[in-house]
């Protein structure tokens, strides 16, 4: 197979980290450059194994640092850019939207400029189903690639803005692009500010689990390994300029998700605590993945097998979790949740 140079942004985070490991192992002939600023969400300990491989390289940098990014592209002449780096937590975007615009919008635009200037073969932008806004509870409605973008949170508004820029660089300058819009991911190395790892972490420690509002909001859950395989497929076979939705029809209410984790860990539902709802809380997300399935994608996990694997992973990797939830994380949790009232 042909040699290629890949720039993966955000490869120290949850999905980007799993993708880096997947690519380093699946494509030994590719050189993988992981560029990451190592914000609170970035962690390199997960790459202890891959960093021993010759085809893995790490660059600590900010995607919004134009001078550095342009000189890096000039030097390395990348073939592909797979862009994960972002501020990714909705609750943080509600508390302080500014960094979301800086990283998700400006950072993306700088990467697009560099990609255009140095003639890369593909820019794959990893986006989210949240850019479509919310669905109501009618189980026959889904987000398709034609659904208009109607983002509701500062996070999803910043992601939608970056999607529009990626589209515009394709339409205006002919930059070869794909955009993927995935549903909620879960799996190994998920940062415990998000619902599933937060619940696993707290239940393992016999601590209360905060559920926003009545717990009836619905998310469509996809195991991160299936997301990585989808990105591999779109990178190699996606039609230039196209958007692909990624999701596996695994809709669950938040309450169902939390109860499944509690049951699997053999703990009591008394750990559940209903608290003040998230502002602008989207009711339901659900993906129609037909277009990606036609390209040849098929998920390997359903929610039952995926959540069992994930819970076991957290039990087997307790030191990773402990290292993350010590220190600064404690302050985050206190600030985020102390303002919430019990319902
Ligand atoms: P994450 O928060 O776990 O990781 C983000 C990574 O980006 C971190 O390693 C962080 O250090 C890095 N980063 C942040 N700002 C940076 C900057 N200015 N320059 C360089 N690196 C920077 O996020 P994730 O959950 O892995 O999500 C990855 C991507 O996938 C995001 O673009 C997100 O919008 C998208 N997405 C996430 C989900 C999900 O369920 N988590 C679903 C669909 C799409
Ligand atoms: O403590 C909590 N209690 C709670 O009830 C947290 C953290 C969340 N929730 C609810 C809010 C949501 O309805 O659980 C659901 C999932 O919340 P998050 O894990 O924060 O994910 P979500 O807001 O759905 O966004 C995620 O999926 C799409 C990712 O964080 C985004 O990066 C991705 O784009």
mmCIF file of C-alpha atoms and ligand atoms in Angstrom:
data_model
loop_
_atom_site.group_PDB
_atom_site.id
_atom_site.type_symbol
_atom_site.label_atom_id
_atom_site.label_comp_id
_atom_site.label_asym_id
_atom_site.label_seq_id
_atom_site.Cartn_x
_atom_site.Cartn_y
_atom_site.Cartn_z
ATOM 1 C CA UNK A 1 0.000 0.000 0.000
ATOM 2 C CA UNK A 2 1.017 3.565 -0.711
ATOM 3 C CA UNK A 3 2.905 5.593 1.919
ATOM 4 C CA UNK A 4 1.007 8.637 3.235
ATOM 5 C CA UNK A 5 1.615 11.373 5.785
ATOM 6 C CA UNK A 6 -1.402 12.015 8.030
ATOM 7 C CA UNK A 7 -1.949 14.949 10.371
ATOM 8 C CA UNK A 8 -4.414 14.000 13.128
ATOM 9 C CA UNK A 9 -5.413 16.997 15.251
ATOM 10 C CA UNK A 10 -6.692 16.348 18.786
ATOM 11 C CA UNK A 11 -5.108 12.886 18.912
ATOM 12 C CA UNK A 12 -4.533 13.113 22.677
ATOM 13 C CA UNK A 13 -8.286 13.339 23.316
ATOM 14 C CA UNK A 14 -10.946 10.650 23.508
ATOM 15 C CA UNK A 15 -11.948 9.934 19.880
ATOM 16 C CA UNK A 16 -8.768 11.288 18.270
ATOM 17 C CA UNK A 17 -6.737 9.152 20.707
ATOM 18 C CA UNK A 18 -8.617 5.986 19.779
ATOM 19 C CA UNK A 19 -8.263 6.915 16.095
ATOM 20 C CA UNK A 20 -4.480 7.434 16.382
ATOM 21 C CA UNK A 21 -4.109 3.974 17.959
ATOM 22 C CA UNK A 22 -6.349 2.435 15.297
ATOM 23 C CA UNK A 23 -4.410 4.028 12.410
ATOM 24 C CA UNK A 24 -0.906 3.365 13.776
ATOM 25 C CA UNK A 25 -1.794 -0.330 14.082
ATOM 26 C CA UNK A 26 -3.928 -0.751 10.922
ATOM 27 C CA UNK A 27 -1.677 1.270 8.597
ATOM 28 C CA UNK A 28 1.991 0.705 9.515
ATOM 29 C CA UNK A 29 3.021 2.192 6.145
ATOM 30 C CA UNK A 30 1.420 5.561 7.042
ATOM 31 C CA UNK A 31 3.205 8.210 9.107
ATOM 32 C CA UNK A 32 0.795 9.509 11.743
ATOM 33 C CA UNK A 33 1.433 12.973 13.207
ATOM 34 C CA UNK A 34 -0.659 13.630 16.319
ATOM 35 C CA UNK A 35 -0.940 17.413 16.870
ATOM 36 C CA UNK A 36 -2.502 18.394 20.192
ATOM 37 C CA UNK A 37 -2.366 21.336 22.584
ATOM 38 C CA UNK A 38 -2.826 19.038 25.617
ATOM 39 C CA UNK A 39 -5.646 21.033 27.187
ATOM 40 C CA UNK A 40 -7.414 19.562 30.244
ATOM 41 C CA UNK A 41 -8.936 16.984 27.808
ATOM 42 C CA UNK A 42 -5.643 15.869 26.279
ATOM 43 C CA UNK A 43 -3.645 13.057 27.833
ATOM 44 C CA UNK A 44 -0.645 11.265 26.375
ATOM 45 C CA UNK A 45 -0.407 8.403 28.874
ATOM 46 C CA UNK A 46 -2.902 6.518 26.673
ATOM 47 C CA UNK A 47 -0.234 6.362 23.946
ATOM 48 C CA UNK A 48 2.397 4.491 25.964
ATOM 49 C CA UNK A 49 2.252 1.591 23.495
ATOM 50 C CA UNK A 50 1.900 3.438 20.156
ATOM 51 C CA UNK A 51 4.654 5.914 20.957
ATOM 52 C CA UNK A 52 7.155 3.043 20.628
ATOM 53 C CA UNK A 53 6.162 2.620 16.962
ATOM 54 C CA UNK A 54 8.233 4.270 14.220
ATOM 55 C CA UNK A 55 5.191 5.593 12.373
ATOM 56 C CA UNK A 56 3.869 7.639 15.363
ATOM 57 C CA UNK A 57 4.957 11.262 15.954
ATOM 58 C CA UNK A 58 3.697 13.857 18.439
ATOM 59 C CA UNK A 59 3.604 17.645 18.055
ATOM 60 C CA UNK A 60 2.440 19.876 20.889
ATOM 61 C CA UNK A 61 0.768 22.908 19.315
ATOM 62 C CA UNK A 62 -2.330 25.074 19.143
ATOM 63 C CA UNK A 63 -4.366 24.769 15.914
ATOM 64 C CA UNK A 64 -5.162 28.471 16.315
ATOM 65 C CA UNK A 65 -1.448 29.412 16.122
ATOM 66 C CA UNK A 66 -1.379 30.453 12.456
ATOM 67 C CA UNK A 67 2.362 31.021 12.155
ATOM 68 C CA UNK A 68 3.233 27.629 13.584
ATOM 69 C CA UNK A 69 0.590 25.743 11.588
ATOM 70 C CA UNK A 70 1.615 27.286 8.257
ATOM 71 C CA UNK A 71 5.302 26.542 8.849
ATOM 72 C CA UNK A 72 4.484 22.972 9.935
ATOM 73 C CA UNK A 73 2.498 22.297 6.735
ATOM 74 C CA UNK A 74 5.277 23.833 4.657
ATOM 75 C CA UNK A 75 7.826 21.511 6.295
ATOM 76 C CA UNK A 76 5.877 18.241 6.461
ATOM 77 C CA UNK A 77 3.790 18.267 3.236
ATOM 78 C CA UNK A 78 0.916 16.219 4.687
ATOM 79 C CA UNK A 79 -1.307 14.129 2.407
ATOM 80 C CA UNK A 80 -4.348 13.966 4.709
ATOM 81 C CA UNK A 81 -5.666 16.052 7.594
ATOM 82 C CA UNK A 82 -8.126 14.380 9.997
ATOM 83 C CA UNK A 83 -9.409 17.131 12.222
ATOM 84 C CA UNK A 84 -10.680 16.192 15.700
ATOM 85 C CA UNK A 85 -9.182 18.976 17.853
ATOM 86 C CA UNK A 86 -11.944 20.951 19.527
ATOM 87 C CA UNK A 87 -13.461 22.074 22.761
ATOM 88 C CA UNK A 88 -16.088 19.332 23.019
ATOM 89 C CA UNK A 89 -18.142 19.672 26.208
ATOM 90 C CA UNK A 90 -21.569 21.327 25.954
ATOM 91 C CA UNK A 91 -21.712 22.298 29.663
ATOM 92 C CA UNK A 92 -18.361 24.113 29.436
ATOM 93 C CA UNK A 93 -19.607 25.978 26.344
ATOM 94 C CA UNK A 94 -22.614 27.195 28.341
ATOM 95 C CA UNK A 95 -20.338 28.526 31.117
ATOM 96 C CA UNK A 96 -17.824 30.147 28.716
ATOM 97 C CA UNK A 97 -18.342 30.120 24.932
ATOM 98 C CA UNK A 98 -15.229 32.165 23.950
ATOM 99 C CA UNK A 99 -12.664 29.365 23.763
ATOM 100 C CA UNK A 100 -15.141 27.358 21.651
ATOM 101 C CA UNK A 101 -15.105 30.069 18.979
ATOM 102 C CA UNK A 102 -11.327 30.443 19.206
ATOM 103 C CA UNK A 103 -10.505 26.724 18.863
ATOM 104 C CA UNK A 104 -13.436 25.287 16.926
ATOM 105 C CA UNK A 105 -13.983 28.123 14.442
ATOM 106 C CA UNK A 106 -10.701 30.052 14.143
ATOM 107 C CA UNK A 107 -8.539 26.935 14.626
ATOM 108 C CA UNK A 108 -10.408 25.125 11.857
ATOM 109 C CA UNK A 109 -10.097 28.094 9.514
ATOM 110 C CA UNK A 110 -6.315 28.203 10.041
ATOM 111 C CA UNK A 111 -6.010 24.474 9.268
ATOM 112 C CA UNK A 112 -8.113 25.015 6.135
ATOM 113 C CA UNK A 113 -5.839 27.865 5.000
ATOM 114 C CA UNK A 114 -2.734 25.723 5.493
ATOM 115 C CA UNK A 115 -4.374 22.755 3.712
ATOM 116 C CA UNK A 116 -5.316 24.961 0.777
ATOM 117 C CA UNK A 117 -1.886 26.594 0.579
ATOM 118 C CA UNK A 118 0.045 23.296 0.606
ATOM 119 C CA UNK A 119 -2.338 21.247 -1.549
ATOM 120 C CA UNK A 120 -3.375 18.329 0.673
ATOM 121 C CA UNK A 121 -5.321 15.401 -0.843
ATOM 122 C CA UNK A 122 -8.105 15.347 1.757
ATOM 123 C CA UNK A 123 -9.348 17.368 4.729
ATOM 124 C CA UNK A 124 -11.633 15.192 6.851
ATOM 125 C CA UNK A 125 -13.561 17.297 9.330
ATOM 126 C CA UNK A 126 -14.945 15.387 12.313
ATOM 127 C CA UNK A 127 -18.205 17.055 13.249
ATOM 128 C CA UNK A 128 -21.246 16.089 15.288
ATOM 129 C CA UNK A 129 -24.963 15.375 14.952
ATOM 130 C CA UNK A 130 -25.553 18.250 17.401
ATOM 131 C CA UNK A 131 -25.204 20.729 14.517
ATOM 132 C CA UNK A 132 -28.663 19.597 13.331
ATOM 133 C CA UNK A 133 -30.256 20.806 16.579
ATOM 134 C CA UNK A 134 -32.789 18.552 18.277
ATOM 135 C CA UNK A 135 -35.510 16.082 17.278
ATOM 136 C CA UNK A 136 -38.793 15.576 19.107
ATOM 137 C CA UNK A 137 -39.667 12.209 20.646
ATOM 138 C CA UNK A 138 -41.326 10.775 17.486
ATOM 139 C CA UNK A 139 -39.193 7.609 17.026
ATOM 140 C CA UNK A 140 -39.645 7.626 13.225
ATOM 141 C CA UNK A 141 -37.716 10.900 12.703
ATOM 142 C CA UNK A 142 -33.930 10.969 12.164
ATOM 143 C CA UNK A 143 -31.164 13.392 11.194
ATOM 144 C CA UNK A 144 -30.123 12.863 7.560
ATOM 145 C CA UNK A 145 -27.338 14.685 5.708
ATOM 146 C CA UNK A 146 -30.076 16.966 4.265
ATOM 147 C CA UNK A 147 -31.432 18.068 7.665
ATOM 148 C CA UNK A 148 -30.881 21.853 8.008
ATOM 149 C CA UNK A 149 -28.294 22.920 10.585
ATOM 150 C CA UNK A 150 -29.984 24.466 13.639
ATOM 151 C CA UNK A 151 -27.448 24.311 16.473
ATOM 152 C CA UNK A 152 -28.752 25.180 19.950
ATOM 153 C CA UNK A 153 -25.703 25.367 22.239
ATOM 154 C CA UNK A 154 -22.579 27.536 21.926
ATOM 155 C CA UNK A 155 -20.657 24.258 21.378
ATOM 156 C CA UNK A 156 -22.852 23.063 18.511
ATOM 157 C CA UNK A 157 -22.980 26.598 17.044
ATOM 158 C CA UNK A 158 -19.163 26.639 16.940
ATOM 159 C CA UNK A 159 -19.080 23.189 15.305
ATOM 160 C CA UNK A 160 -21.722 24.222 12.743
ATOM 161 C CA UNK A 161 -19.669 27.351 11.959
ATOM 162 C CA UNK A 162 -16.630 25.182 11.301
ATOM 163 C CA UNK A 163 -18.718 22.848 9.103
ATOM 164 C CA UNK A 164 -19.792 25.841 7.000
ATOM 165 C CA UNK A 165 -16.175 26.982 6.625
ATOM 166 C CA UNK A 166 -15.088 23.492 5.508
ATOM 167 C CA UNK A 167 -17.919 23.434 2.967
ATOM 168 C CA UNK A 168 -17.016 26.937 1.769
ATOM 169 C CA UNK A 169 -13.333 26.043 1.229
ATOM 170 C CA UNK A 170 -14.530 23.155 -0.943
ATOM 171 C CA UNK A 171 -17.041 25.219 -2.930
ATOM 172 C CA UNK A 172 -14.837 28.315 -3.291
ATOM 173 C CA UNK A 173 -11.296 26.953 -3.563
ATOM 174 C CA UNK A 174 -11.928 23.323 -4.540
ATOM 175 C CA UNK A 175 -10.287 21.949 -1.364
ATOM 176 C CA UNK A 176 -10.927 18.153 -1.241
ATOM 177 C CA UNK A 177 -13.024 17.568 1.883
ATOM 178 C CA UNK A 178 -15.376 15.273 3.747
ATOM 179 C CA UNK A 179 -17.427 16.060 6.827
ATOM 180 C CA UNK A 180 -18.581 13.318 9.213
ATOM 181 C CA UNK A 181 -21.360 13.962 11.732
ATOM 182 C CA UNK A 182 -21.419 11.365 14.440
ATOM 183 C CA UNK A 183 -23.805 10.628 17.300
ATOM 184 C CA UNK A 184 -22.678 10.369 20.956
ATOM 185 C CA UNK A 185 -19.548 8.246 21.311
ATOM 186 C CA UNK A 186 -18.536 6.126 24.292
ATOM 187 C CA UNK A 187 -15.729 3.665 24.982
ATOM 188 C CA UNK A 188 -12.155 3.565 26.373
ATOM 189 C CA UNK A 189 -10.399 6.823 27.411
ATOM 190 C CA UNK A 190 -13.613 8.891 27.511
ATOM 191 C CA UNK A 191 -13.094 11.924 29.740
ATOM 192 C CA UNK A 192 -15.308 11.627 32.856
ATOM 193 C CA UNK A 193 -17.087 14.969 32.338
ATOM 194 C CA UNK A 194 -19.408 13.237 29.798
ATOM 195 C CA UNK A 195 -22.429 11.205 30.919
ATOM 196 C CA UNK A 196 -21.205 7.598 30.482
ATOM 197 C CA UNK A 197 -17.677 7.834 31.951
ATOM 198 C CA UNK A 198 -18.928 10.230 34.651
ATOM 199 C CA UNK A 199 -21.556 7.684 35.673
ATOM 200 C CA UNK A 200 -19.130 4.740 35.621
ATOM 201 C CA UNK A 201 -16.579 6.700 37.626
ATOM 202 C CA UNK A 202 -19.085 7.825 40.273
ATOM 203 C CA UNK A 203 -20.862 4.477 40.602
ATOM 204 C CA UNK A 204 -17.512 2.696 41.026
ATOM 205 C CA UNK A 205 -16.829 5.103 43.926
ATOM 206 C CA UNK A 206 -20.384 4.814 45.380
ATOM 207 C CA UNK A 207 -21.032 8.525 44.642
ATOM 208 C CA UNK A 208 -24.310 10.130 43.527
ATOM 209 C CA UNK A 209 -24.908 10.374 39.767
ATOM 210 C CA UNK A 210 -26.419 13.720 38.630
ATOM 211 C CA UNK A 211 -29.150 13.370 35.989
ATOM 212 C CA UNK A 212 -30.281 16.612 34.384
ATOM 213 C CA UNK A 213 -34.051 17.302 34.432
ATOM 214 C CA UNK A 214 -36.275 14.227 34.225
ATOM 215 C CA UNK A 215 -33.680 11.991 32.509
ATOM 216 C CA UNK A 216 -35.948 11.461 29.486
ATOM 217 C CA UNK A 217 -33.659 13.171 26.942
ATOM 218 C CA UNK A 218 -32.506 10.703 24.297
ATOM 219 C CA UNK A 219 -29.041 10.212 22.810
ATOM 220 C CA UNK A 220 -27.979 7.776 20.046
ATOM 221 C CA UNK A 221 -24.870 5.963 21.345
ATOM 222 C CA UNK A 222 -21.998 4.739 19.162
ATOM 223 C CA UNK A 223 -18.933 2.844 20.321
ATOM 224 C CA UNK A 224 -15.774 4.812 19.521
ATOM 225 C CA UNK A 225 -14.190 1.818 17.672
ATOM 226 C CA UNK A 226 -17.077 1.862 15.183
ATOM 227 C CA UNK A 227 -16.576 5.618 14.758
ATOM 228 C CA UNK A 228 -12.856 5.087 14.005
ATOM 229 C CA UNK A 229 -13.704 2.478 11.354
ATOM 230 C CA UNK A 230 -16.210 4.909 9.813
ATOM 231 C CA UNK A 231 -13.583 7.644 9.571
ATOM 232 C CA UNK A 232 -11.101 5.216 7.989
ATOM 233 C CA UNK A 233 -13.740 4.346 5.374
ATOM 234 C CA UNK A 234 -14.653 7.967 4.603
ATOM 235 C CA UNK A 235 -10.970 8.958 4.455
ATOM 236 C CA UNK A 236 -10.220 6.305 1.835
ATOM 237 C CA UNK A 237 -13.524 6.001 -0.014
ATOM 238 C CA UNK A 238 -15.637 9.064 0.777
ATOM 239 C CA UNK A 239 -16.769 11.002 -2.272
ATOM 240 C CA UNK A 240 -15.083 14.406 -2.433
ATOM 241 C CA UNK A 241 -17.251 17.182 -0.952
ATOM 242 C CA UNK A 242 -19.742 14.830 0.727
ATOM 243 C CA UNK A 243 -21.102 14.768 4.279
ATOM 244 C CA UNK A 244 -21.618 11.397 6.030
ATOM 245 C CA UNK A 245 -23.698 10.825 9.160
ATOM 246 C CA UNK A 246 -22.356 8.185 11.567
ATOM 247 C CA UNK A 247 -24.636 6.377 14.024
ATOM 248 C CA UNK A 248 -25.928 2.924 14.779
ATOM 249 C CA UNK A 249 -29.575 3.216 15.930
ATOM 250 C CA UNK A 250 -28.827 2.831 19.636
ATOM 251 C CA UNK A 251 -31.211 5.346 21.166
ATOM 252 C CA UNK A 252 -31.537 5.379 24.945
ATOM 253 C CA UNK A 253 -32.898 7.864 27.470
ATOM 254 C CA UNK A 254 -30.261 9.169 29.882
ATOM 255 C CA UNK A 255 -32.080 7.415 32.707
ATOM 256 C CA UNK A 256 -31.881 4.070 30.849
ATOM 257 C CA UNK A 257 -28.138 4.574 30.300
ATOM 258 C CA UNK A 258 -27.469 5.344 33.961
ATOM 259 C CA UNK A 259 -29.653 2.469 35.204
ATOM 260 C CA UNK A 260 -27.840 0.021 32.868
ATOM 261 C CA UNK A 261 -24.461 1.068 34.298
ATOM 262 C CA UNK A 262 -25.702 0.838 37.904
ATOM 263 C CA UNK A 263 -27.203 -2.623 37.270
ATOM 264 C CA UNK A 264 -24.064 -3.918 35.538
ATOM 265 C CA UNK A 265 -21.919 -2.776 38.470
ATOM 266 C CA UNK A 266 -24.335 -4.363 40.959
ATOM 267 C CA UNK A 267 -25.080 -1.086 42.778
ATOM 268 C CA UNK A 268 -28.322 0.584 43.978
ATOM 269 C CA UNK A 269 -30.480 3.021 41.987
ATOM 270 C CA UNK A 270 -30.483 5.175 45.140
ATOM 271 C CA UNK A 271 -27.265 6.622 43.670
ATOM 272 C CA UNK A 272 -29.374 8.526 41.107
ATOM 273 C CA UNK A 273 -29.925 12.213 41.864
ATOM 274 C CA UNK A 274 -32.125 14.364 39.595
ATOM 275 C CA UNK A 275 -30.701 17.906 39.364
ATOM 276 C CA UNK A 276 -31.422 21.224 37.600
ATOM 277 C CA UNK A 277 -31.655 20.770 33.842
ATOM 278 C CA UNK A 278 -28.987 21.907 31.358
ATOM 279 C CA UNK A 279 -29.884 25.251 29.717
ATOM 280 C CA UNK A 280 -31.267 24.728 26.202
ATOM 281 C CA UNK A 281 -31.057 20.936 26.730
ATOM 282 C CA UNK A 282 -31.629 19.209 23.346
ATOM 283 C CA UNK A 283 -34.428 16.645 23.654
ATOM 284 C CA UNK A 284 -33.336 13.935 21.263
ATOM 285 C CA UNK A 285 -30.605 13.057 18.745
ATOM 286 C CA UNK A 286 -30.967 10.133 16.314
ATOM 287 C CA UNK A 287 -28.973 9.405 13.180
ATOM 288 C CA UNK A 288 -29.978 7.890 9.853
ATOM 289 C CA UNK A 289 -26.693 6.252 8.708
ATOM 290 C CA UNK A 290 -28.002 4.916 5.338
ATOM 291 C CA UNK A 291 -25.536 6.923 3.229
ATOM 292 C CA UNK A 292 -22.506 5.602 5.145
ATOM 293 C CA UNK A 293 -23.888 2.057 5.115
ATOM 294 C CA UNK A 294 -24.090 2.298 1.315
ATOM 295 C CA UNK A 295 -20.371 3.128 1.344
ATOM 296 C CA UNK A 296 -19.805 -0.159 3.218
ATOM 297 C CA UNK A 297 -19.873 0.732 6.951
ATOM 298 C CA UNK A 298 -21.437 -1.564 9.516
ATOM 299 C CA UNK A 299 -21.049 -1.154 13.306
ATOM 300 C CA UNK A 300 -19.659 -4.111 15.260
ATOM 301 C CA UNK A 301 -21.154 -3.145 18.660
ATOM 302 C CA UNK A 302 -24.747 -2.617 19.739
ATOM 303 C CA UNK A 303 -25.400 -0.707 22.965
ATOM 304 C CA UNK A 304 -25.516 -3.834 25.160
ATOM 305 C CA UNK A 305 -22.183 -5.277 23.965
ATOM 306 C CA UNK A 306 -20.546 -1.857 23.776
ATOM 307 C CA UNK A 307 -21.502 -0.695 27.263
ATOM 308 C CA UNK A 308 -20.422 -4.044 28.778
ATOM 309 C CA UNK A 309 -17.001 -3.744 27.075
ATOM 310 C CA UNK A 310 -16.677 -0.115 28.199
ATOM 311 C CA UNK A 311 -17.566 -0.766 31.847
ATOM 312 C CA UNK A 312 -15.069 -3.637 31.937
ATOM 313 C CA UNK A 313 -12.416 -1.373 30.385
ATOM 314 C CA UNK A 314 -12.883 1.194 33.184
ATOM 315 C CA UNK A 315 -12.630 -1.557 35.815
ATOM 316 C CA UNK A 316 -9.414 -2.846 34.192
ATOM 317 C CA UNK A 317 -7.954 0.679 33.804
ATOM 318 C CA UNK A 318 -8.798 2.174 37.185
ATOM 319 C CA UNK A 319 -5.370 3.872 37.438
ATOM 320 C CA UNK A 320 -6.051 5.856 34.241
ATOM 321 C CA UNK A 321 -9.384 7.032 35.645
ATOM 322 C CA UNK A 322 -7.938 7.830 39.085
ATOM 323 C CA UNK A 323 -5.170 9.921 37.538
ATOM 324 C CA UNK A 324 -7.739 11.927 35.527
ATOM 325 C CA UNK A 325 -10.213 12.552 38.366
ATOM 326 C CA UNK A 326 -7.587 13.753 40.812
ATOM 327 C CA UNK A 327 -6.347 17.366 40.793
ATOM 328 C CA UNK A 328 -8.018 19.948 38.553
ATOM 329 C CA UNK A 329 -10.974 17.688 37.723
ATOM 330 C CA UNK A 330 -12.177 17.927 41.341
ATOM 331 C CA UNK A 331 -12.487 21.734 41.001
ATOM 332 C CA UNK A 332 -14.337 21.361 37.705
ATOM 333 C CA UNK A 333 -16.837 18.944 39.236
ATOM 334 C CA UNK A 334 -17.401 21.173 42.261
ATOM 335 C CA UNK A 335 -17.941 24.330 40.151
ATOM 336 C CA UNK A 336 -20.136 22.636 37.559
ATOM 337 C CA UNK A 337 -22.406 20.768 39.946
ATOM 338 C CA UNK A 338 -22.527 22.928 43.101
ATOM 339 C CA UNK A 339 -24.866 25.399 41.344
ATOM 340 C CA UNK A 340 -27.304 22.607 40.494
ATOM 341 C CA UNK A 341 -30.310 22.058 42.777
ATOM 342 C CA UNK A 342 -31.628 18.631 43.683
ATOM 343 C CA UNK A 343 -35.068 18.155 42.069
HETATM 344 P P1 LIG B 1 -11.975 15.622 23.598
HETATM 345 O O1 LIG B 1 -12.412 16.850 24.316
HETATM 346 O O2 LIG B 1 -11.846 14.342 24.346
HETATM 347 O O3 LIG B 1 -10.557 15.884 22.918
HETATM 348 C C1 LIG B 1 -10.235 17.077 22.262
HETATM 349 C C2 LIG B 1 -8.724 17.111 22.052
HETATM 350 O O4 LIG B 1 -8.416 18.320 21.324
HETATM 351 C C3 LIG B 1 -7.903 17.142 23.346
HETATM 352 O O5 LIG B 1 -6.826 16.243 23.266
HETATM 353 C C4 LIG B 1 -7.399 18.580 23.420
HETATM 354 O O6 LIG B 1 -6.157 18.704 24.088
HETATM 355 C C5 LIG B 1 -7.294 18.942 21.945
HETATM 356 N N1 LIG B 1 -7.371 20.400 21.709
HETATM 357 C C6 LIG B 1 -8.270 21.270 22.238
HETATM 358 N N2 LIG B 1 -8.001 22.513 21.810
HETATM 359 C C7 LIG B 1 -6.925 22.432 20.980
HETATM 360 C C8 LIG B 1 -6.192 23.375 20.230
HETATM 361 N N3 LIG B 1 -6.499 24.678 20.253
HETATM 362 N N4 LIG B 1 -5.151 22.953 19.476
HETATM 363 C C9 LIG B 1 -4.804 21.631 19.456
HETATM 364 N N5 LIG B 1 -5.464 20.686 20.176
HETATM 365 C C10 LIG B 1 -6.512 21.089 20.925
HETATM 366 O O7 LIG B 1 -12.987 15.485 22.377
HETATM 367 P P2 LIG B 1 -13.602 14.167 21.700
HETATM 368 O O8 LIG B 1 -14.797 13.758 22.456
HETATM 369 O O9 LIG B 1 -12.523 13.209 21.455
HETATM 370 O O10 LIG B 1 -14.113 14.782 20.327
HETATM 371 C C11 LIG B 1 -13.245 14.871 19.202
HETATM 372 C C12 LIG B 1 -13.988 15.507 18.045
HETATM 373 O O11 LIG B 1 -15.134 14.728 17.728
HETATM 374 C C13 LIG B 1 -14.489 16.914 18.333
HETATM 375 O O12 LIG B 1 -14.298 17.700 17.187
HETATM 376 C C14 LIG B 1 -15.975 16.726 18.632
HETATM 377 O O13 LIG B 1 -16.701 17.867 18.274
HETATM 378 C C15 LIG B 1 -16.310 15.548 17.743
HETATM 379 N N6 LIG B 1 -17.420 14.678 18.199
HETATM 380 C C16 LIG B 1 -17.442 14.183 19.466
HETATM 381 C C17 LIG B 1 -18.467 13.309 19.857
HETATM 382 C C18 LIG B 1 -18.510 12.704 21.248
HETATM 383 O O14 LIG B 1 -19.493 12.026 21.578
HETATM 384 N N7 LIG B 1 -17.509 12.885 22.091
HETATM 385 C C19 LIG B 1 -19.457 12.962 18.962
HETATM 386 C C20 LIG B 1 -19.412 13.478 17.662
HETATM 387 C C21 LIG B 1 -18.371 14.322 17.310
HETATM 388 O O1 LIG B 2 -23.901 15.021 34.560
HETATM 389 C C1 LIG B 2 -24.589 14.877 33.532
HETATM 390 N N1 LIG B 2 -25.906 14.569 33.653
HETATM 391 C C2 LIG B 2 -26.739 14.421 32.582
HETATM 392 O O2 LIG B 2 -27.932 14.130 32.743
HETATM 393 C C3 LIG B 2 -24.046 15.044 32.206
HETATM 394 C C4 LIG B 2 -22.591 15.400 32.022
HETATM 395 C C5 LIG B 2 -24.886 14.882 31.136
HETATM 396 N N2 LIG B 2 -26.201 14.607 31.314
HETATM 397 C C6 LIG B 2 -27.066 14.452 30.126
HETATM 398 C C7 LIG B 2 -27.029 15.581 29.128
HETATM 399 C C8 LIG B 2 -27.255 14.883 27.807
HETATM 400 O O3 LIG B 2 -28.640 14.743 27.548
HETATM 401 O O4 LIG B 2 -26.598 13.304 29.418
HETATM 402 C C9 LIG B 2 -26.661 13.486 28.006
HETATM 403 C C10 LIG B 2 -25.273 13.330 27.430
HETATM 404 O O5 LIG B 2 -24.514 14.436 27.867
HETATM 405 P P1 LIG B 2 -22.964 14.608 27.462
HETATM 406 O O6 LIG B 2 -22.261 13.351 27.801
HETATM 407 O O7 LIG B 2 -22.484 15.889 28.015
HETATM 408 O O8 LIG B 2 -23.060 14.630 25.870
HETATM 409 P P2 LIG B 2 -23.864 15.582 24.841
HETATM 410 O O9 LIG B 2 -24.200 16.882 25.457
HETATM 411 O O10 LIG B 2 -24.990 14.769 24.288
HETATM 412 O O11 LIG B 2 -22.729 15.810 23.724
HETATM 413 C C11 LIG B 2 -21.858 14.728 23.318
HETATM 414 O O12 LIG B 2 -22.260 14.168 22.102
HETATM 415 C C12 LIG B 2 -22.081 14.944 20.938
HETATM 416 C C13 LIG B 2 -20.397 15.183 23.208
HETATM 417 O O13 LIG B 2 -19.980 15.745 24.438
HETATM 418 C C14 LIG B 2 -20.211 16.157 22.072
HETATM 419 O O14 LIG B 2 -18.838 16.490 21.937
HETATM 420 C C15 LIG B 2 -20.686 15.509 20.809
HETATM 421 O O15 LIG B 2 -20.625 16.410 19.749
#
